[in-house]
Amino acid sequence: MRAWCKTAGDRINAIVEAIVAALMLLLVLDVWLGVADRYYFHWQLPWPEELARYLMIWAAMLAVSCGISRREHIGLTLLVGAIPEGARRVILIAMDLVALALFLYVFWFGIGFAQSGATRQAMIFGTSLQPYYAAIPVSAGIAAIQILLTMIRDMGDYFEPSFEEEAE
């Protein structure tokens, strides 16, 4: 089961990382287009700034699951490393369960948030805000899946996490 969770988590992470990389490439190109427009061409394009905002939101939200998959998200390793090993496992599992609950909560209420975007329009594009608001539940759902897979994958490692190696 742990091996399957590792494989599934790695595959999901590879897909999400490719999407984040593509979004970041589009973001850089969009920002450069906005700079070139403002200072050189004077086309007065109205959409690069707004598009950059939505690309950044999607990229940042999706990147959360990448950090979870690699266990590179913010953690209090100094504090957890000072706790005796017996209690450490319980605390690490509890932290994962709290994070899982948070992402499930954001996913659940994010669905309603995304649906509320259907009746609103983007200022420049004139399109529904639903695809942009969908970044919240989609990212939270992927993060919840990743934290569950990562928690199962690392279940045996909770006994002896190597916090000393991380500090070096």
mmCIF file of N, CA and C in Angstrom, residues 58 110 113-115 129-140:
data_model
loop_
_atom_site.group_PDB
_atom_site.id
_atom_site.type_symbol
_atom_site.label_atom_id
_atom_site.label_comp_id
_atom_site.label_asym_id
_atom_site.label_seq_id
_atom_site.Cartn_x
_atom_site.Cartn_y
_atom_site.Cartn_z
ATOM 1 N N TRP A 58 -3.511 30.509 -9.953
ATOM 2 C CA TRP A 58 -3.539 29.072 -10.272
ATOM 3 C C TRP A 58 -2.196 28.413 -9.978
ATOM 4 N N GLY A 110 -14.872 25.658 -1.108
ATOM 5 C CA GLY A 110 -14.376 26.241 -2.347
ATOM 6 C C GLY A 110 -15.260 25.921 -3.536
ATOM 7 N N PHE A 113 -17.758 28.554 -3.581
ATOM 8 C CA PHE A 113 -17.085 29.785 -3.993
ATOM 9 C C PHE A 113 -16.904 29.810 -5.510
ATOM 10 N N ALA A 114 -16.457 28.700 -6.076
ATOM 11 C CA ALA A 114 -16.256 28.629 -7.529
ATOM 12 C C ALA A 114 -17.590 28.766 -8.260
ATOM 13 N N GLN A 115 -18.625 28.163 -7.718
ATOM 14 C CA GLN A 115 -19.941 28.276 -8.353
ATOM 15 C C GLN A 115 -20.451 29.714 -8.316
ATOM 16 N N LEU A 129 -16.116 34.381 -13.914
ATOM 17 C CA LEU A 129 -14.988 34.200 -12.994
ATOM 18 C C LEU A 129 -14.883 32.761 -12.482
ATOM 19 N N GLN A 130 -15.820 31.916 -12.857
ATOM 20 C CA GLN A 130 -15.830 30.537 -12.360
ATOM 21 C C GLN A 130 -14.533 29.784 -12.639
ATOM 22 N N PRO A 131 -13.960 29.841 -13.851
ATOM 23 C CA PRO A 131 -12.706 29.103 -14.060
ATOM 24 C C PRO A 131 -11.555 29.615 -13.191
ATOM 25 N N TYR A 132 -11.586 30.894 -12.876
ATOM 26 C CA TYR A 132 -10.523 31.463 -12.057
ATOM 27 C C TYR A 132 -10.743 31.114 -10.586
ATOM 28 N N TYR A 133 -11.982 31.170 -10.133
ATOM 29 C CA TYR A 133 -12.310 30.810 -8.759
ATOM 30 C C TYR A 133 -12.135 29.305 -8.514
ATOM 31 N N ALA A 134 -12.205 28.519 -9.570
ATOM 32 C CA ALA A 134 -12.056 27.069 -9.432
ATOM 33 C C ALA A 134 -10.671 26.673 -8.947
ATOM 34 N N ALA A 135 -9.718 27.592 -8.989
ATOM 35 C CA ALA A 135 -8.371 27.298 -8.488
ATOM 36 C C ALA A 135 -8.415 26.859 -7.022
ATOM 37 N N ILE A 136 -9.351 27.405 -6.261
ATOM 38 C CA ILE A 136 -9.426 27.094 -4.825
ATOM 39 C C ILE A 136 -9.836 25.641 -4.590
ATOM 40 N N PRO A 137 -11.010 25.188 -5.055
ATOM 41 C CA PRO A 137 -11.366 23.794 -4.757
ATOM 42 C C PRO A 137 -10.494 22.778 -5.479
ATOM 43 N N VAL A 138 -10.075 23.076 -6.698
ATOM 44 C CA VAL A 138 -9.221 22.126 -7.433
ATOM 45 C C VAL A 138 -7.902 21.924 -6.692
ATOM 46 N N SER A 139 -7.272 23.018 -6.302
ATOM 47 C CA SER A 139 -5.990 22.927 -5.604
ATOM 48 C C SER A 139 -6.135 22.285 -4.231
ATOM 49 N N ALA A 140 -7.189 22.635 -3.521
ATOM 50 C CA ALA A 140 -7.409 22.038 -2.197
ATOM 51 C C ALA A 140 -7.689 20.549 -2.317
#
